[in-house]
Short mmCIF file of C-alpha atoms and ligand atoms in Angstrom, two decimals:
data_model
loop_
_atom_site.label_atom_id
_atom_site.label_comp_id
_atom_site.label_asym_id
_atom_site.label_seq_id
_atom_site.Cartn_x
_atom_site.Cartn_y
_atom_site.Cartn_z
CA MET A 1 -22.74 60.79 0.49
CA LYS A 2 -20.27 58.36 2.00
CA PRO A 3 -16.62 59.36 2.39
CA VAL A 4 -14.33 57.96 -0.31
CA VAL A 5 -10.99 56.29 0.41
CA ASP A 6 -8.24 55.44 -2.04
CA LEU A 7 -6.64 52.04 -1.40
CA VAL A 8 -3.23 52.30 -3.03
CA ALA A 9 -1.05 49.37 -4.10
CA GLY A 10 1.88 49.03 -6.42
CA ALA A 11 4.17 46.12 -5.70
CA ARG A 12 3.56 42.43 -5.09
CA PRO A 13 3.53 42.39 -1.26
CA ASN A 14 0.94 45.20 -1.25
CA PHE A 15 -1.69 43.05 -2.90
CA MET A 16 -1.94 40.46 -0.11
CA LYS A 17 -2.35 43.36 2.34
CA LEU A 18 -4.89 45.27 0.30
CA ALA A 19 -7.20 42.28 -0.29
CA PRO A 20 -8.56 41.83 3.27
CA VAL A 21 -8.80 45.58 3.85
CA GLN A 22 -10.76 46.08 0.64
CA ARG A 23 -13.13 43.29 1.63
CA ALA A 24 -13.59 44.63 5.16
CA VAL A 25 -14.14 48.22 3.98
CA ALA A 26 -16.75 46.96 1.51
CA ALA A 27 -18.45 44.82 4.20
CA LEU A 28 -18.54 47.64 6.76
CA GLY A 29 -20.04 49.94 4.15
CA ALA A 30 -18.99 53.14 5.96
CA GLN A 31 -17.01 54.43 2.97
CA ASP A 32 -16.81 54.01 -0.75
CA PHE A 33 -13.39 52.96 -1.97
CA ARG A 34 -11.31 53.09 -5.11
CA ILE A 35 -8.36 50.91 -5.88
CA VAL A 36 -5.37 52.77 -7.28
CA HIS A 37 -2.54 50.70 -8.79
CA THR A 38 0.69 52.60 -9.29
CA GLY A 39 2.15 50.06 -11.73
CA GLN A 40 5.43 49.65 -9.78
CA HIS A 41 5.11 45.93 -10.52
CA TYR A 42 3.63 45.23 -13.92
CA ASP A 43 4.51 41.68 -15.08
CA ALA A 44 1.44 39.41 -15.07
CA GLN A 45 3.20 37.00 -12.70
CA MET A 46 4.04 39.75 -10.21
CA ASN A 47 0.67 41.36 -10.45
CA ASP A 48 -2.47 40.21 -12.35
CA VAL A 49 -2.27 36.71 -10.94
CA PHE A 50 -2.56 38.10 -7.38
CA PHE A 51 -5.63 40.17 -8.24
CA GLU A 52 -7.27 37.10 -9.77
CA GLU A 53 -6.38 34.67 -6.98
CA LEU A 54 -7.25 37.02 -4.15
CA GLY A 55 -10.46 38.25 -5.76
CA ILE A 56 -9.37 41.90 -5.70
CA PRO A 57 -11.52 44.03 -8.03
CA ALA A 58 -9.68 45.49 -11.02
CA PRO A 59 -8.04 48.83 -10.18
CA ASP A 60 -10.21 51.90 -10.73
CA PHE A 61 -7.09 53.87 -11.64
CA HIS A 62 -3.76 52.67 -12.99
CA LEU A 63 -0.77 55.02 -12.93
CA GLU A 64 1.48 52.77 -15.07
CA VAL A 65 4.77 54.02 -13.64
CA GLY A 66 6.93 50.93 -14.33
CA SER A 67 10.50 50.36 -13.12
CA GLY A 68 13.26 52.90 -12.58
CA SER A 69 15.86 54.10 -10.11
CA HIS A 70 14.46 54.91 -6.67
CA GLY A 71 14.39 58.64 -7.38
CA ALA A 72 12.85 58.25 -10.82
CA GLN A 73 10.26 55.68 -9.79
CA THR A 74 9.23 57.51 -6.61
CA ALA A 75 9.03 60.82 -8.48
CA ARG A 76 6.89 59.34 -11.22
CA ILE A 77 4.44 57.87 -8.71
CA LEU A 78 4.32 61.15 -6.76
CA GLU A 79 3.61 63.18 -9.89
CA ARG A 80 0.97 60.83 -11.27
CA TYR A 81 -0.80 60.22 -7.98
CA GLU A 82 -0.90 63.97 -7.33
CA ALA A 83 -2.58 64.49 -10.71
CA HIS A 84 -5.07 61.76 -9.81
CA LEU A 85 -5.76 63.43 -6.43
CA LEU A 86 -6.35 66.80 -8.04
CA ALA A 87 -8.87 65.29 -10.43
CA ASN A 88 -10.49 62.82 -7.99
CA ARG A 89 -9.89 63.95 -4.40
CA PRO A 90 -10.63 61.23 -1.80
CA ASP A 91 -11.33 61.75 1.92
CA ALA A 92 -8.33 59.61 2.83
CA THR A 93 -5.49 57.72 1.16
CA VAL A 94 -4.66 54.27 2.53
CA VAL A 95 -1.14 53.00 1.84
CA PHE A 96 0.36 49.60 2.73
CA GLY A 97 3.79 48.34 3.75
CA ASP A 98 7.08 49.95 2.81
CA VAL A 99 7.57 50.01 -0.95
CA ASN A 100 8.27 53.06 -3.10
CA SER A 101 4.56 53.33 -3.96
CA THR A 102 3.76 53.62 -0.24
CA VAL A 103 5.94 56.64 0.44
CA ALA A 104 5.25 58.37 -2.88
CA CYS A 105 1.46 58.26 -2.53
CA ALA A 106 1.62 59.25 1.15
CA LEU A 107 3.66 62.34 0.24
CA ALA A 108 1.41 63.32 -2.65
CA ALA A 109 -1.67 63.01 -0.41
CA VAL A 110 -0.38 64.84 2.67
CA LYS A 111 0.83 67.77 0.56
CA LEU A 112 -2.72 68.22 -0.72
CA GLY A 113 -4.20 67.92 2.77
CA VAL A 114 -5.63 64.43 2.22
CA PRO A 115 -5.30 62.35 5.44
CA VAL A 116 -2.97 59.37 5.10
CA VAL A 117 -3.64 55.98 6.69
CA HIS A 118 -0.59 53.70 6.89
CA VAL A 119 -1.29 50.00 7.24
CA GLU A 120 1.79 48.22 8.70
CA ALA A 121 3.09 51.38 10.37
CA GLY A 122 5.87 51.56 12.96
CA LEU A 123 8.10 48.70 11.81
CA ARG A 124 11.80 49.58 12.03
CA SER A 125 14.89 47.61 11.05
CA PHE A 126 17.10 50.52 12.19
CA ASP A 127 19.08 49.93 9.00
CA ARG A 128 19.01 53.04 6.86
CA THR A 129 20.81 51.32 4.00
CA MET A 130 17.51 49.55 3.28
CA PRO A 131 15.29 51.50 0.90
CA GLU A 132 12.26 50.16 2.75
CA GLU A 133 13.46 51.66 6.07
CA ILE A 134 13.54 55.12 4.51
CA ASN A 135 10.09 54.50 3.07
CA ARG A 136 8.77 53.45 6.49
CA LEU A 137 10.24 56.45 8.31
CA CYS A 138 8.97 58.98 5.77
CA THR A 139 5.51 57.44 5.47
CA ASP A 140 5.00 57.31 9.23
CA ALA A 141 6.21 60.90 9.59
CA VAL A 142 3.32 62.16 7.43
CA ALA A 143 0.60 59.63 8.29
CA ASP A 144 -2.50 60.68 10.24
CA LEU A 145 -3.54 57.19 11.27
CA LEU A 146 -0.82 54.60 11.94
CA LEU A 147 -2.14 51.03 12.00
CA VAL A 148 0.41 48.65 13.45
CA SER A 149 0.90 44.91 12.92
CA GLU A 150 3.02 43.95 15.97
CA PRO A 151 3.85 45.43 19.41
CA SER A 152 7.37 46.58 18.39
CA GLY A 153 5.72 49.04 15.99
CA VAL A 154 3.80 50.73 18.80
CA ALA A 155 6.98 51.02 20.89
CA ASN A 156 8.92 52.48 17.95
CA LEU A 157 6.30 55.12 17.23
CA ARG A 158 6.06 56.03 20.91
CA ARG A 159 9.83 56.47 21.05
CA GLU A 160 9.68 58.69 17.97
CA GLY A 161 7.14 60.89 19.73
CA VAL A 162 4.14 60.11 17.55
CA ASP A 163 0.87 61.20 19.17
CA GLU A 164 -0.64 58.04 20.72
CA SER A 165 -4.12 58.93 19.49
CA LYS A 166 -2.94 58.33 15.92
CA VAL A 167 -1.56 54.84 16.65
CA LYS A 168 -3.52 51.59 16.82
CA LEU A 169 -2.34 48.00 17.05
CA VAL A 170 -4.62 46.18 14.62
CA GLY A 171 -2.59 43.05 13.77
CA ASN A 172 -1.32 41.67 10.53
CA VAL A 173 -3.52 41.98 7.45
CA MET A 174 -1.26 39.70 5.41
CA ILE A 175 -1.99 36.92 7.89
CA ASP A 176 -5.72 37.48 7.23
CA THR A 177 -4.99 36.57 3.62
CA LEU A 178 -2.88 33.58 4.65
CA MET A 179 -5.59 32.21 6.93
CA SER A 180 -8.41 32.71 4.47
CA GLN A 181 -6.50 31.26 1.51
CA LEU A 182 -4.70 28.35 3.20
CA PRO A 183 -7.35 25.71 2.37
CA ARG A 184 -7.30 26.71 -1.31
CA ALA A 185 -3.50 26.81 -1.27
CA ARG A 186 -3.29 23.29 0.15
CA GLU A 187 -5.50 22.02 -2.68
CA ARG A 188 -2.84 23.16 -5.13
CA ALA A 189 -0.41 20.47 -3.87
CA ALA A 190 2.35 22.43 -5.59
CA ALA A 191 5.15 20.24 -4.19
CA ALA A 192 3.61 17.05 -5.57
CA ARG A 193 3.43 18.68 -9.01
CA LEU A 194 7.21 19.17 -8.77
CA GLY A 195 7.67 15.54 -7.74
CA LEU A 196 8.48 16.46 -4.13
CA ALA A 197 7.10 15.00 -0.91
CA PRO A 198 5.78 17.21 1.91
CA LYS A 199 8.71 18.18 4.18
CA GLY A 200 11.05 16.66 1.61
CA TYR A 201 12.46 19.95 0.33
CA GLY A 202 13.39 23.51 1.28
CA PHE A 203 12.00 26.72 -0.17
CA VAL A 204 14.13 29.76 -1.04
CA THR A 205 13.54 33.38 -2.00
CA LEU A 206 16.11 36.14 -2.34
CA HIS A 207 15.58 39.62 -3.69
CA ARG A 208 16.99 42.20 -1.27
CA PRO A 209 19.62 44.49 -2.78
CA SER A 210 22.00 43.54 0.09
CA ASN A 211 21.92 39.90 -1.08
CA VAL A 212 21.53 40.10 -4.82
CA ASP A 213 22.95 43.35 -6.20
CA ASP A 214 26.63 42.55 -5.49
CA PRO A 215 27.65 39.65 -7.82
CA GLU A 216 30.19 38.41 -5.29
CA VAL A 217 27.62 38.12 -2.49
CA LEU A 218 25.01 36.59 -4.77
CA GLY A 219 27.58 34.17 -6.21
CA ARG A 220 28.51 32.97 -2.71
CA LEU A 221 24.86 32.50 -1.74
CA VAL A 222 24.01 30.65 -4.94
CA GLY A 223 27.05 28.40 -4.40
CA LEU A 224 25.76 27.61 -0.90
CA LEU A 225 22.29 26.83 -2.23
CA HIS A 226 23.81 24.34 -4.66
CA GLU A 227 25.72 22.79 -1.73
CA LEU A 228 22.67 22.55 0.57
CA SER A 229 20.49 21.23 -2.24
CA ARG A 230 22.67 18.13 -2.44
CA GLU A 231 21.33 17.24 1.02
CA LEU A 232 17.72 18.41 0.50
CA PRO A 233 16.21 19.61 -2.79
CA LEU A 234 15.49 23.34 -2.82
CA VAL A 235 12.68 25.09 -4.68
CA PHE A 236 13.65 28.65 -5.61
CA PRO A 237 11.16 30.97 -7.35
CA VAL A 238 13.53 33.61 -8.67
CA HIS A 239 12.51 37.28 -8.44
CA PRO A 240 13.11 39.30 -11.64
CA ARG A 241 15.66 41.47 -9.84
CA THR A 242 17.62 38.35 -8.82
CA GLN A 243 17.27 36.75 -12.25
CA ASN A 244 18.82 39.86 -13.83
CA ALA A 245 21.63 39.93 -11.26
CA ALA A 246 22.41 36.20 -11.67
CA LYS A 247 23.04 36.38 -15.41
CA GLY A 248 26.83 36.62 -15.13
CA LEU A 249 27.29 33.96 -12.42
CA ALA A 250 29.33 30.84 -13.14
CA GLN A 251 27.06 28.61 -11.02
CA GLY A 252 23.77 30.14 -12.00
CA LEU A 253 20.03 29.92 -11.50
CA ALA A 254 19.10 28.10 -14.68
CA PRO A 255 15.79 26.26 -14.85
CA GLY A 256 15.84 22.48 -15.19
CA GLN A 257 18.36 21.74 -12.41
CA GLU A 258 17.30 18.68 -10.45
CA ARG A 259 18.22 19.59 -6.89
CA LEU A 260 18.04 23.39 -7.04
CA LEU A 261 14.73 23.87 -8.82
CA CYS A 262 14.67 27.43 -10.13
CA LEU A 263 11.21 28.65 -11.12
CA GLY A 264 9.85 32.01 -12.19
CA PRO A 265 7.85 34.11 -9.69
CA GLN A 266 5.02 31.94 -8.37
CA PRO A 267 1.35 32.80 -7.85
CA TYR A 268 0.27 33.40 -4.26
CA LEU A 269 -1.54 30.08 -3.75
CA ASP A 270 1.34 28.01 -5.12
CA THR A 271 3.77 29.92 -2.94
CA ILE A 272 1.74 29.28 0.21
CA SER A 273 1.29 25.66 -0.79
CA LEU A 274 5.06 25.26 -1.22
CA VAL A 275 5.92 27.14 1.98
CA SER A 276 3.45 25.26 4.15
CA ASP A 277 4.85 21.90 3.01
CA ALA A 278 8.54 22.93 3.19
CA ALA A 279 10.92 21.49 5.78
CA VAL A 280 12.74 24.82 5.92
CA VAL A 281 12.61 28.25 4.28
CA LEU A 282 15.63 30.41 3.45
CA THR A 283 14.56 33.96 2.64
CA ASP A 284 15.20 37.67 2.89
CA SER A 285 11.50 38.52 2.54
CA GLY A 286 9.74 40.18 5.48
CA GLY A 287 6.41 38.70 4.43
CA LEU A 288 7.76 35.14 4.38
CA GLN A 289 9.22 35.56 7.87
CA GLU A 290 5.69 36.32 9.03
CA GLU A 291 4.01 33.56 7.04
CA CYS A 292 6.52 30.92 8.23
CA SER A 293 5.93 31.99 11.83
CA VAL A 294 2.21 31.35 11.50
CA LEU A 295 2.67 28.12 9.55
CA GLY A 296 5.28 26.82 12.01
CA VAL A 297 7.93 26.39 9.30
CA PRO A 298 11.57 27.04 10.32
CA CYS A 299 12.75 30.24 8.62
CA LEU A 300 16.40 31.15 8.09
CA THR A 301 16.25 34.89 7.50
CA LEU A 302 19.20 35.95 5.36
CA ARG A 303 19.42 39.42 6.87
CA GLU A 304 21.36 41.08 9.70
CA ASN A 305 18.27 42.76 11.11
CA THR A 306 14.52 42.61 10.90
CA GLU A 307 11.78 45.19 11.22
CA ARG A 308 9.55 42.27 12.31
CA PRO A 309 11.17 41.18 15.61
CA VAL A 310 8.08 39.31 16.74
CA THR A 311 8.89 36.67 14.11
CA VAL A 312 12.16 36.00 15.96
CA GLU A 313 10.77 36.37 19.50
CA LEU A 314 7.55 34.37 19.11
CA GLY A 315 7.79 32.95 15.60
CA THR A 316 10.10 30.60 13.73
CA SER A 317 12.58 33.04 12.21
CA ARG A 318 16.29 33.29 13.02
CA LEU A 319 18.53 36.01 11.60
CA VAL A 320 21.52 34.43 9.84
CA GLY A 321 22.77 37.27 7.62
CA ASN A 322 24.58 36.21 4.48
CA ASP A 323 27.56 34.62 6.20
CA LEU A 324 27.89 31.07 4.92
CA GLU A 325 28.98 29.53 8.24
CA ARG A 326 26.05 31.04 10.12
CA ILE A 327 23.64 29.79 7.49
CA ARG A 328 25.15 26.30 7.54
CA ALA A 329 24.98 26.19 11.38
CA ALA A 330 21.30 27.21 11.37
CA TRP A 331 20.60 24.70 8.59
CA ARG A 332 22.11 21.94 10.76
CA ASP A 333 19.91 23.02 13.69
CA VAL A 334 16.81 22.73 11.53
CA ARG A 335 17.88 19.35 10.19
CA SER A 336 18.49 18.02 13.72
CA GLY A 337 15.15 19.36 14.96
CA ALA A 338 16.68 22.03 17.21
CA TRP A 339 14.25 24.76 16.17
CA SER A 340 11.29 26.52 17.77
CA THR A 341 7.91 25.75 16.25
CA GLY A 342 6.71 29.21 17.30
CA GLY A 343 3.68 30.33 19.26
CA ALA A 344 0.57 32.41 18.65
CA ILE A 345 1.24 36.08 17.88
CA PRO A 346 -1.22 38.57 19.37
CA PHE A 347 -3.71 40.02 16.85
CA TRP A 348 -2.50 37.79 14.01
CA ASP A 349 -5.88 36.15 14.04
CA GLY A 350 -7.36 36.62 10.58
CA HIS A 351 -9.41 39.70 11.57
CA ALA A 352 -6.92 42.56 11.16
CA GLY A 353 -8.64 43.82 7.99
CA GLU A 354 -11.86 44.34 9.94
CA ARG A 355 -10.00 46.32 12.61
CA VAL A 356 -8.39 48.44 9.88
CA ALA A 357 -11.78 49.17 8.30
CA GLN A 358 -13.26 50.11 11.69
CA ALA A 359 -10.30 52.36 12.55
CA ILE A 360 -10.67 54.19 9.23
CA ALA A 361 -14.42 54.55 9.75
CA ASP A 362 -13.88 55.93 13.28
CA ARG A 363 -11.30 58.36 11.98
CA LEU A 364 -13.50 59.64 9.15
CA ALA A 365 -16.71 59.77 11.23
C1 UD1 B 1 10.10 45.94 -4.44
C2 UD1 B 1 10.13 46.65 -3.09
C3 UD1 B 1 10.52 45.65 -2.02
C4 UD1 B 1 9.62 44.45 -2.05
C5 UD1 B 1 9.66 43.84 -3.45
C6 UD1 B 1 8.77 42.64 -3.57
C7 UD1 B 1 10.80 49.02 -3.09
C8 UD1 B 1 11.88 49.93 -2.72
N1 UD1 B 1 11.12 47.70 -3.07
O1 UD1 B 1 11.42 45.49 -4.73
O2 UD1 B 1 10.39 46.27 -0.74
O3 UD1 B 1 10.05 43.51 -1.10
O4 UD1 B 1 9.22 44.84 -4.38
O5 UD1 B 1 8.83 42.12 -4.88
O6 UD1 B 1 9.70 49.44 -3.35
N2 UD1 B 1 10.81 43.95 -12.46
C9 UD1 B 1 10.24 43.14 -13.42
N3 UD1 B 1 8.87 43.03 -13.45
C10 UD1 B 1 8.07 43.69 -12.59
C11 UD1 B 1 8.66 44.53 -11.61
C12 UD1 B 1 10.03 44.64 -11.56
O7 UD1 B 1 10.91 42.53 -14.21
O8 UD1 B 1 6.82 43.55 -12.66
C13 UD1 B 1 12.29 44.03 -12.40
C14 UD1 B 1 12.82 45.28 -13.05
O9 UD1 B 1 14.02 44.96 -13.66
C15 UD1 B 1 13.08 46.21 -11.88
C16 UD1 B 1 13.48 45.23 -10.79
O10 UD1 B 1 12.69 44.06 -11.05
O11 UD1 B 1 14.03 47.15 -12.16
C17 UD1 B 1 13.23 45.71 -9.41
O12 UD1 B 1 11.87 46.12 -9.25
P1 UD1 B 1 11.47 47.23 -8.16
O13 UD1 B 1 10.00 47.40 -8.11
O14 UD1 B 1 12.30 48.44 -8.36
O15 UD1 B 1 11.97 46.61 -6.80
P2 UD1 B 1 11.86 45.14 -6.21
O16 UD1 B 1 13.23 44.58 -6.13
O17 UD1 B 1 10.78 44.34 -6.88
#
């Protein structure tokens, strides 16, 4: 009998990471796998559409946890995944990224003696006010195999004293998805459907608590987006968290505005189509920093720090925080062409999923 691994996902960014790993594990054939969906994200637009577009098989188990405070949501995942493990014990649990589902399933598994594999291990923003940083630290502390996307992750884990034999630089699985799906994404011509020319608009996403939970901060940022959109139209797919937070704002995020085009959450292929044709991206998403770096699109990262420093060192991202003057200055640099187009990033080559599958197989052999 082959060993069995659980591939666990729960929130939108997990799905793009799970897809290439699932395919590579299936192709290698060294283990059987089951897909476990925690249900952290549940709206069709945040969820089903990604499974369909990326060809991920339907989950074998669905824990249906839904939204909640961090404690409540994490606890619910922990409790339900533990029950699943007791009934259907795998030989390893594979978790992705840094969301609440990642840490909760890692904890449930390690407490039952099930080895934990963390894909995208070692990233550190050194900002403990970010929920994701806590998730990263806790997940890596209990993981048995730490698969890293960029060199900074290896250095961080070494500094934290993690046994080197557990750590492997495999590259970026989300970039596997980007590279394999880019031709299909381009066929979508999503900008043209909005009446926009390639490089004739900017693309925006905002969802981090530090940018959207305080109405004053969000109000300032939305005001700036309205201002910048008078120079260049902006396409803004609004995350549900941000949509909720924007309800009370005077200058809001209503659909139907001509220059600041607010849309609902977009499918993966439309997003990549829009990003690849954008003149500039303004975002607080870690994934978009990485995708822009590979696509060569200037990326203003509305954060004070990043757990993905390679996107600043070799890619196209610049940290601009949420200070309006810094954002305006960076915007002017992009508009005048004073921006790096980025270079190749080691191991972001479209084959990280295969290296993940091989590392898991070696570990379980
Ligand atoms: C989560 C991750 C974040 C990731 C983001 C990508 C954590 C701590 N955060 O943040 O790292 O970048 O996903 O999207 O895990 N909601 C819906 N429909 C859904 C899911 C959520 O409307 O399908 C709304 C709910 O009001 C919910 C809120 O969005 O309370 C926030 O959802 P949650 O999963 O708690 O965090 P995200 O902000 O999505």
